[in-house]
JSON list of C-alpha atoms in Angstrom, two decimals:
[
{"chain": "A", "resi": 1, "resn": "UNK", "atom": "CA", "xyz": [79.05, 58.51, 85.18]},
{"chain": "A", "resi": 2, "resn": "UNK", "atom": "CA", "xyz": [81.15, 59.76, 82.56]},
{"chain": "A", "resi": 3, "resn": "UNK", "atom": "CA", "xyz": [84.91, 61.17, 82.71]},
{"chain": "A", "resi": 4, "resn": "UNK", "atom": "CA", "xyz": [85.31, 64.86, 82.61]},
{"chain": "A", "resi": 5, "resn": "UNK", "atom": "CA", "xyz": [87.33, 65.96, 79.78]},
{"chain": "A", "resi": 6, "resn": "UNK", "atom": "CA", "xyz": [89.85, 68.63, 80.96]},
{"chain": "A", "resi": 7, "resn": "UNK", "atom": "CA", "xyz": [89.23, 72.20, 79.49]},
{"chain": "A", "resi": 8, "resn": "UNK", "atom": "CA", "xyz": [91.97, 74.27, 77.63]},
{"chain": "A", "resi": 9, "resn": "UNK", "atom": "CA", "xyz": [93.93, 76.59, 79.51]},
{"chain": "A", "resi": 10, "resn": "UNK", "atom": "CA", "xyz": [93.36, 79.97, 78.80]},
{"chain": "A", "resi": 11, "resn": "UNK", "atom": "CA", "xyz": [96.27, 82.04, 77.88]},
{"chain": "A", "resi": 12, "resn": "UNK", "atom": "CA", "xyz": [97.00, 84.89, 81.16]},
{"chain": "A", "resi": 13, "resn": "UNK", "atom": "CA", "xyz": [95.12, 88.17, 80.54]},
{"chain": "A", "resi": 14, "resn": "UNK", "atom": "CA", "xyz": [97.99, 90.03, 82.07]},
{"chain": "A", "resi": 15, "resn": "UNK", "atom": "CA", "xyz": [96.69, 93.52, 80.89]},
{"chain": "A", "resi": 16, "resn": "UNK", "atom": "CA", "xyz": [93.15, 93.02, 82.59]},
{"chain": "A", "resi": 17, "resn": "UNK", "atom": "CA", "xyz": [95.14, 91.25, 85.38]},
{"chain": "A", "resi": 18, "resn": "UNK", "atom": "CA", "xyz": [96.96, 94.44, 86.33]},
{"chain": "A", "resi": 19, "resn": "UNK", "atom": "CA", "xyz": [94.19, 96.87, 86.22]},
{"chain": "A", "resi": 20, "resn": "UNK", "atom": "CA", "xyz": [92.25, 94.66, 88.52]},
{"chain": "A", "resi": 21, "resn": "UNK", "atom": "CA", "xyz": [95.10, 94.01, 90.71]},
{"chain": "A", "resi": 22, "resn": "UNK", "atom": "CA", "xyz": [95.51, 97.76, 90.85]},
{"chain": "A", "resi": 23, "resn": "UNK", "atom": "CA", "xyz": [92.26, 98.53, 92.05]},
{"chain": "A", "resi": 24, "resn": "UNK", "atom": "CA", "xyz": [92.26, 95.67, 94.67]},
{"chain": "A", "resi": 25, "resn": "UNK", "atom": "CA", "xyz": [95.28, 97.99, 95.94]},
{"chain": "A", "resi": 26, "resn": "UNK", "atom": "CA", "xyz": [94.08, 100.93, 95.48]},
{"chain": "A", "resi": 27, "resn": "UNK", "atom": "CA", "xyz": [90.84, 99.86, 98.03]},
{"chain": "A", "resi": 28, "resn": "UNK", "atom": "CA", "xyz": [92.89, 98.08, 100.20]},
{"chain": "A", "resi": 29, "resn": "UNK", "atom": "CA", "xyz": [95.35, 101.30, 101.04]},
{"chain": "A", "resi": 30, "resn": "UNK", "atom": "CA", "xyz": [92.31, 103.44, 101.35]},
{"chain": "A", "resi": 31, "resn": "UNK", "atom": "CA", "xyz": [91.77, 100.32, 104.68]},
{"chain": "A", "resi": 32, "resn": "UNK", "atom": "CA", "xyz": [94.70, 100.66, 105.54]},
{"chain": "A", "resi": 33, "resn": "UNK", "atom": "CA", "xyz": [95.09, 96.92, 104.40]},
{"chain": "A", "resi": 34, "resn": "UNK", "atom": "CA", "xyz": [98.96, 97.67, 103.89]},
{"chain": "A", "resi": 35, "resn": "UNK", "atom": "CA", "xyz": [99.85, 94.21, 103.55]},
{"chain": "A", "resi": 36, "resn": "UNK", "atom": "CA", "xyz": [97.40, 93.56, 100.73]},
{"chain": "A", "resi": 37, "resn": "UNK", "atom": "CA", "xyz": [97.81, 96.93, 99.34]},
{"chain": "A", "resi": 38, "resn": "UNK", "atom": "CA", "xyz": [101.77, 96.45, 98.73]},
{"chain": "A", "resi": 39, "resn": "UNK", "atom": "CA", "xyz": [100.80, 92.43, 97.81]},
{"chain": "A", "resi": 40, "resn": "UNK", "atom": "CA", "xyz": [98.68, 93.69, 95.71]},
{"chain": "A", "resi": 41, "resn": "UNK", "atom": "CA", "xyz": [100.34, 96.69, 93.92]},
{"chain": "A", "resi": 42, "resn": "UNK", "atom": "CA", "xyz": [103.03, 94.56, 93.14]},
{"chain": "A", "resi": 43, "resn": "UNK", "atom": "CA", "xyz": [101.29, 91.82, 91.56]},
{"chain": "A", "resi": 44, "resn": "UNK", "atom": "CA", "xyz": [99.52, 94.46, 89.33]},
{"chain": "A", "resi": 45, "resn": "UNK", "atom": "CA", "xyz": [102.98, 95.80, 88.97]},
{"chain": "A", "resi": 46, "resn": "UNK", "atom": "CA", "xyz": [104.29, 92.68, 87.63]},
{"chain": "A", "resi": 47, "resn": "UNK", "atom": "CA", "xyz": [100.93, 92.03, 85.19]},
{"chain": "A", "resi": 48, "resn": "UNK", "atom": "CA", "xyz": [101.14, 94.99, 83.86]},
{"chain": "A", "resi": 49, "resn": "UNK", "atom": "CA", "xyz": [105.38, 94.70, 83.24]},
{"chain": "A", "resi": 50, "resn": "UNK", "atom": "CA", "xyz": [104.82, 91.06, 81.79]},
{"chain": "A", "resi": 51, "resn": "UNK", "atom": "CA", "xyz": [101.50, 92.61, 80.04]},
{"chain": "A", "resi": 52, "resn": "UNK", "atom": "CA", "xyz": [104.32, 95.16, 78.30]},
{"chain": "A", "resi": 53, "resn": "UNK", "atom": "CA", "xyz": [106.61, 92.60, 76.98]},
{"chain": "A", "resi": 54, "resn": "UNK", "atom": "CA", "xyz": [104.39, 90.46, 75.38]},
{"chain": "A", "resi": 55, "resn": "UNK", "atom": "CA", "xyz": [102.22, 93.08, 74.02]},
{"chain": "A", "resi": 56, "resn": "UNK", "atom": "CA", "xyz": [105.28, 95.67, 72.72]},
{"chain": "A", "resi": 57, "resn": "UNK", "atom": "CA", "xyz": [108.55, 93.95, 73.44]},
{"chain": "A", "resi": 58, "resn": "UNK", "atom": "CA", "xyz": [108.98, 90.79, 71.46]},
{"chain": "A", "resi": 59, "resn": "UNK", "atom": "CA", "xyz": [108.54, 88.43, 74.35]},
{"chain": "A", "resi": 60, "resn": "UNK", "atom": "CA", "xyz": [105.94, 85.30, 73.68]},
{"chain": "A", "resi": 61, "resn": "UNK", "atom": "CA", "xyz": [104.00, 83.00, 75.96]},
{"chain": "A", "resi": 62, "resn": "UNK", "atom": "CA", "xyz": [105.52, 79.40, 75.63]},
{"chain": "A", "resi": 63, "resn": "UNK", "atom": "CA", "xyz": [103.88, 75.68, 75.62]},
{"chain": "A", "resi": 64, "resn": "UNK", "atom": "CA", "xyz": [102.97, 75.86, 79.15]},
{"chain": "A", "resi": 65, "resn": "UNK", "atom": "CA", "xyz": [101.58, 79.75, 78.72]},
{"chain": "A", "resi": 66, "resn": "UNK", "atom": "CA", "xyz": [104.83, 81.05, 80.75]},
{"chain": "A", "resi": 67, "resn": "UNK", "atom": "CA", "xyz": [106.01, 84.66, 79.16]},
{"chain": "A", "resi": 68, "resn": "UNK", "atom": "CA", "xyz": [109.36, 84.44, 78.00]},
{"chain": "A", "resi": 69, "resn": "UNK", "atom": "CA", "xyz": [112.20, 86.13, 75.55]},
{"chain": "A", "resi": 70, "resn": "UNK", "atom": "CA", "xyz": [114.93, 84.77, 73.61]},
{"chain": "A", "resi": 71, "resn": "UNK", "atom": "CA", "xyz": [116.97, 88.13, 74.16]},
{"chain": "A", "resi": 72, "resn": "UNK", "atom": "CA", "xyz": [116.80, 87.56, 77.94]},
{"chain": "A", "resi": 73, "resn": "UNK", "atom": "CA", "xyz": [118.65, 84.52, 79.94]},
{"chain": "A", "resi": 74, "resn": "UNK", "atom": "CA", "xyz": [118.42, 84.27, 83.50]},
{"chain": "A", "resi": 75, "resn": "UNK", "atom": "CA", "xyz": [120.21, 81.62, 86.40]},
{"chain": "A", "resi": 76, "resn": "UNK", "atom": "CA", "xyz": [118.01, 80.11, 88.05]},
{"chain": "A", "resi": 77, "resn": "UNK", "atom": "CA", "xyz": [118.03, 77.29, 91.02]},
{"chain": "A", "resi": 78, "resn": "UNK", "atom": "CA", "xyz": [116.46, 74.07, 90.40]},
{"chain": "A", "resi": 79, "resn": "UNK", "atom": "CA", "xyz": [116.74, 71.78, 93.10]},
{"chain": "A", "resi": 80, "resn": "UNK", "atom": "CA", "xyz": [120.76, 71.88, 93.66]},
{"chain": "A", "resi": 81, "resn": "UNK", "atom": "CA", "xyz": [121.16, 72.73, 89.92]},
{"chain": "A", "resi": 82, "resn": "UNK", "atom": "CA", "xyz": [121.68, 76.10, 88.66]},
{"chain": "A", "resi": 83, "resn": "UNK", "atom": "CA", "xyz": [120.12, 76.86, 84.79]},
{"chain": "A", "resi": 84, "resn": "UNK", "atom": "CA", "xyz": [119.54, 79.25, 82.38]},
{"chain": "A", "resi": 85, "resn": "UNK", "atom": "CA", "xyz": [115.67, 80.14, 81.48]},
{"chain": "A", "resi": 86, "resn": "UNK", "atom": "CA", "xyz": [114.56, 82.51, 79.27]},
{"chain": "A", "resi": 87, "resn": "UNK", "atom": "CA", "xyz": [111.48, 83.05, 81.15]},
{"chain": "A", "resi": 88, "resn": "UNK", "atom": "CA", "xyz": [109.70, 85.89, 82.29]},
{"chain": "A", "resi": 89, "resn": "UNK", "atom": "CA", "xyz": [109.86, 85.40, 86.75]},
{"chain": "A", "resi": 90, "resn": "UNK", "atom": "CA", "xyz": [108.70, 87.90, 89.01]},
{"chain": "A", "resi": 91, "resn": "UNK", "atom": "CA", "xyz": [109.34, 91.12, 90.46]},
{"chain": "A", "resi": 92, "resn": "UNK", "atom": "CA", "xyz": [112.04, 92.28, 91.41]},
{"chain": "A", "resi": 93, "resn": "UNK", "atom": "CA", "xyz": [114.18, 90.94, 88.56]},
{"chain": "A", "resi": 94, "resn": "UNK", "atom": "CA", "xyz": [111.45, 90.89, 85.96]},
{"chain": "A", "resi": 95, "resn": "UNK", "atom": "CA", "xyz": [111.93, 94.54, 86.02]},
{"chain": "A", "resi": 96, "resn": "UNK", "atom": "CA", "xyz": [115.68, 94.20, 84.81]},
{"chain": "A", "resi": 97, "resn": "UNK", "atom": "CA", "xyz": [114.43, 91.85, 81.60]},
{"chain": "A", "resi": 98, "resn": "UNK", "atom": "CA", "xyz": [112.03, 94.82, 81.30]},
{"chain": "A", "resi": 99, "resn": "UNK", "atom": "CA", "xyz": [115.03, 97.14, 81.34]},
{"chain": "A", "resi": 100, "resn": "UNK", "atom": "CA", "xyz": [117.56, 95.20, 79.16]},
{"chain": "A", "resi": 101, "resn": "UNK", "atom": "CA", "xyz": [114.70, 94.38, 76.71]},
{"chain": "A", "resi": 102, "resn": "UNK", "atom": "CA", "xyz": [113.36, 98.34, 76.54]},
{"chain": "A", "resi": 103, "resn": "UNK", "atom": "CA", "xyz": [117.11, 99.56, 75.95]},
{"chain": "A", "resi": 104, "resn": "UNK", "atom": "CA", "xyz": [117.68, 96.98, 73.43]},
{"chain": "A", "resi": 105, "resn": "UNK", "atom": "CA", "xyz": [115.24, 98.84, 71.67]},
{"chain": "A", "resi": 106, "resn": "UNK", "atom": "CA", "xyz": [115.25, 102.67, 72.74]},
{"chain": "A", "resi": 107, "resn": "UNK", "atom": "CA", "xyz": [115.24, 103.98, 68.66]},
{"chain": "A", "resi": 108, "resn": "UNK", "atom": "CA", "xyz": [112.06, 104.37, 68.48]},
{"chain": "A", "resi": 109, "resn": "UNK", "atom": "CA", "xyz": [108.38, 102.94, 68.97]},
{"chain": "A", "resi": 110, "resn": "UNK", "atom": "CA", "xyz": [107.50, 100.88, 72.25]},
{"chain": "A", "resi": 111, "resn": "UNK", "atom": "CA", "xyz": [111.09, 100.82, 73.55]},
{"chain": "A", "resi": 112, "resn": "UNK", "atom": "CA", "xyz": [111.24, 104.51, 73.71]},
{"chain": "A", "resi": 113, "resn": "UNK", "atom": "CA", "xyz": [108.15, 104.97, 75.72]},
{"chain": "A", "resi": 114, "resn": "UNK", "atom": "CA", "xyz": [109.08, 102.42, 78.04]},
{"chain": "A", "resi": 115, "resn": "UNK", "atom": "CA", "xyz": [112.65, 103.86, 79.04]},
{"chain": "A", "resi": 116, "resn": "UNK", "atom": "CA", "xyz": [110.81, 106.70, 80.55]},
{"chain": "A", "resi": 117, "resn": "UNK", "atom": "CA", "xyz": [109.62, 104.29, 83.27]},
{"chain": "A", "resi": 118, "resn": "UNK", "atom": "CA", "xyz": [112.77, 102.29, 83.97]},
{"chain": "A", "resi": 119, "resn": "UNK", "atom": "CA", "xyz": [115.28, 104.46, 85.07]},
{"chain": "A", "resi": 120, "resn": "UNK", "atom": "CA", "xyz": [115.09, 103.31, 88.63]},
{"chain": "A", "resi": 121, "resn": "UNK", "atom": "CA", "xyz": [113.83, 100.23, 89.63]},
{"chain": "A", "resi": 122, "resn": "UNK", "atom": "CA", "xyz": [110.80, 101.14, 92.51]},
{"chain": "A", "resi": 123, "resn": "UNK", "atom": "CA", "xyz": [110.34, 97.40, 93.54]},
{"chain": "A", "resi": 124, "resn": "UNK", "atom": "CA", "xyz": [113.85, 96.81, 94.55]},
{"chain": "A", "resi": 125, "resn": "UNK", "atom": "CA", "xyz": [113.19, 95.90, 97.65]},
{"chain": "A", "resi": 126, "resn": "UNK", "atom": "CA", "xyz": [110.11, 94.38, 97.09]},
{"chain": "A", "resi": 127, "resn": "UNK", "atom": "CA", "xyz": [109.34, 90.67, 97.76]},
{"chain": "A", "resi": 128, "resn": "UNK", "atom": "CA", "xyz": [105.95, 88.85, 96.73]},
{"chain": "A", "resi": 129, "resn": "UNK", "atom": "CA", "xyz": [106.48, 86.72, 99.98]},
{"chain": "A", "resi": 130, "resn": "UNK", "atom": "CA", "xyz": [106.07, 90.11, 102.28]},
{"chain": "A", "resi": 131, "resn": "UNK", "atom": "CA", "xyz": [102.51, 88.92, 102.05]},
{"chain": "A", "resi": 132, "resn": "UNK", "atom": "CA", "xyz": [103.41, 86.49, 105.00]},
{"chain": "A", "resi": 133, "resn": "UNK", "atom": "CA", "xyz": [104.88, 89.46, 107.25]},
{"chain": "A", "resi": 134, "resn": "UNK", "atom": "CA", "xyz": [103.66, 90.92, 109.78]},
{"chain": "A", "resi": 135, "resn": "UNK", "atom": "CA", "xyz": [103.48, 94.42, 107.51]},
{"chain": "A", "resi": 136, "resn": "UNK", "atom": "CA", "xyz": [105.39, 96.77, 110.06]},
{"chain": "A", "resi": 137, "resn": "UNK", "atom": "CA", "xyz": [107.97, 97.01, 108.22]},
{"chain": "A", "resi": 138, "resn": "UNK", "atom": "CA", "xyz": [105.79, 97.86, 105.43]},
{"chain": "A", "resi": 139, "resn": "UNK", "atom": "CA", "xyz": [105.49, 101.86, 104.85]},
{"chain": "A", "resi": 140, "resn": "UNK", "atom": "CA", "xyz": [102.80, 104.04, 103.46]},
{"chain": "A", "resi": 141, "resn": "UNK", "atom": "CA", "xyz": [105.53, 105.55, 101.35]},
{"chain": "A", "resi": 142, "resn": "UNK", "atom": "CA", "xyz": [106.53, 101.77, 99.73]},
{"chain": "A", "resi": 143, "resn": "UNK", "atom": "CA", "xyz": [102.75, 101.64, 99.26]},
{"chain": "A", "resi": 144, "resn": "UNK", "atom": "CA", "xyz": [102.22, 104.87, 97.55]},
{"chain": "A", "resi": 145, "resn": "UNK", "atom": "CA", "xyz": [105.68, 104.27, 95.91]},
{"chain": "A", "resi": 146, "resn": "UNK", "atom": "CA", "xyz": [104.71, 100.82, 94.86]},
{"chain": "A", "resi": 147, "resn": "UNK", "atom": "CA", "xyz": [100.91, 102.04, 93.44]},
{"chain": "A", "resi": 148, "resn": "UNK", "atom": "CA", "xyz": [102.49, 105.12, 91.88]},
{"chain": "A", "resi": 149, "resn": "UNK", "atom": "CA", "xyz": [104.59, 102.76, 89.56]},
{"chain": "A", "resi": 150, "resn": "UNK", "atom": "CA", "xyz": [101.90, 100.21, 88.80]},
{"chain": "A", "resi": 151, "resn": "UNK", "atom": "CA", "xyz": [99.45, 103.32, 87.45]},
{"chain": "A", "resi": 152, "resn": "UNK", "atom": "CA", "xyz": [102.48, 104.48, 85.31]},
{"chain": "A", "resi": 153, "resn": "UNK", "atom": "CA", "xyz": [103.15, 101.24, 84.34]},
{"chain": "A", "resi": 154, "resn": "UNK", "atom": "CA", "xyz": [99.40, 100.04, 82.75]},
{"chain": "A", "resi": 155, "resn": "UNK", "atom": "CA", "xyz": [99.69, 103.54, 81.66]},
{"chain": "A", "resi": 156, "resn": "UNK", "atom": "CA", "xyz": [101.94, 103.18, 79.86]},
{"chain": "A", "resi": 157, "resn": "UNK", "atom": "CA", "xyz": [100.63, 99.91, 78.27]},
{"chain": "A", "resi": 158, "resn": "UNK", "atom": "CA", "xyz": [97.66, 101.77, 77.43]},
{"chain": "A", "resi": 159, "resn": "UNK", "atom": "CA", "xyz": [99.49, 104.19, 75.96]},
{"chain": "A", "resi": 160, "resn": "UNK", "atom": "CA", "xyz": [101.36, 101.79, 73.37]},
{"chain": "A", "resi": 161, "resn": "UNK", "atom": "CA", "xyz": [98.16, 99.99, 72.49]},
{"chain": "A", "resi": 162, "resn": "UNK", "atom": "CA", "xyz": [96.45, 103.78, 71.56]},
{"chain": "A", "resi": 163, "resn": "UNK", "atom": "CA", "xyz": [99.53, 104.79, 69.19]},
{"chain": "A", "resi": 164, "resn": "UNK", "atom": "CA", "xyz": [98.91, 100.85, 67.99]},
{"chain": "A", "resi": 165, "resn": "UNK", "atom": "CA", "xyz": [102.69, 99.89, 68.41]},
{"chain": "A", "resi": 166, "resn": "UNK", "atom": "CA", "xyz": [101.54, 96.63, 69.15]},
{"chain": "A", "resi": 167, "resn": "UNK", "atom": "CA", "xyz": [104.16, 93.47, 68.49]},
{"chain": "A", "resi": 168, "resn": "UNK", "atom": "CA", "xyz": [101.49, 91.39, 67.80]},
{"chain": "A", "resi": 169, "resn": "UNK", "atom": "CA", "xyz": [98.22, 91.04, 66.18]}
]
């Protein structure tokens, strides 16, 4: 028998991601899934967000395919150590590196389109760990709230790529 040789990672496909997150939602709110539908959303959310920042924003994918961005330093815990990343996390404060990064560069091109969608943060509240609960406290408004700024968000991603403002190749 011989040894397996491990296969290369693929880099995240955080565009495609989203979309198919988003539709996962989108079936699971018409089931009245609300748990999965709010899971869900916010994952897509969060693709689409991290899909933005690498695609238009200046943010790269590091050795261990992680999006991150010089411009943006956050604290994080580590054990009983706090440190500073540069990394790309998750929703809700991935949408303030989305909002300090977009501002940063409001003149014109990708940052312009993308202040339109940050003016108030939607998933403030939200938690990726709500996927444990019970989902009462879980409304169809945060659900239709929560889908409502995941369409606008791979919209807008969409959007960039068409007028080709693209920060890579």
């Amino acid at each position: 028998m011989t040894a397996s040789t491990p296969s290369a990672t693929q880099p995240p496909a955080f565009a495609t991601a989203s979309r198919n997150h988003y539709r996962a939602a989108t079936l699971a709110a018409e089931r009245d899934l609300r748990i999965s539908a709010d899971h869900l959303a916010g994952l897509a959310a969060e693709c689409a967000v991290k899909a933005i920042l690498i695609d238009f924003l200046g943010s790269r994918l590091n050795a261990r395919n992680m999006p991150e961005n010089p411009e943006v330093e956050a604290l994080y815990r580590v054990g009983n150590t706090m440190k500073w990343k540069k990394q790309h996390g998750h929703l809700p404060e991935l949408w303030e590196h989305l909002t300090a990064i977009a501002h940063r560069r409001r003149g014109g091109g990708s940052g312009a389109l993308f202040t339109q969608l940050i003016w108030e943060n939607p998933f403030a509240g939200w938690d990726v760990a709500d996927r444990y609960c019970d989902g009462t406290a879980i409304t169809e408004a945060d659900i239709d709230r929560h889908l409502k700024a995941a369409y606008a968000l791979i919209a807008a991603h969409e959007q960039a790529g068409i007028l080709g403002t693209r920060t890579r190749a």
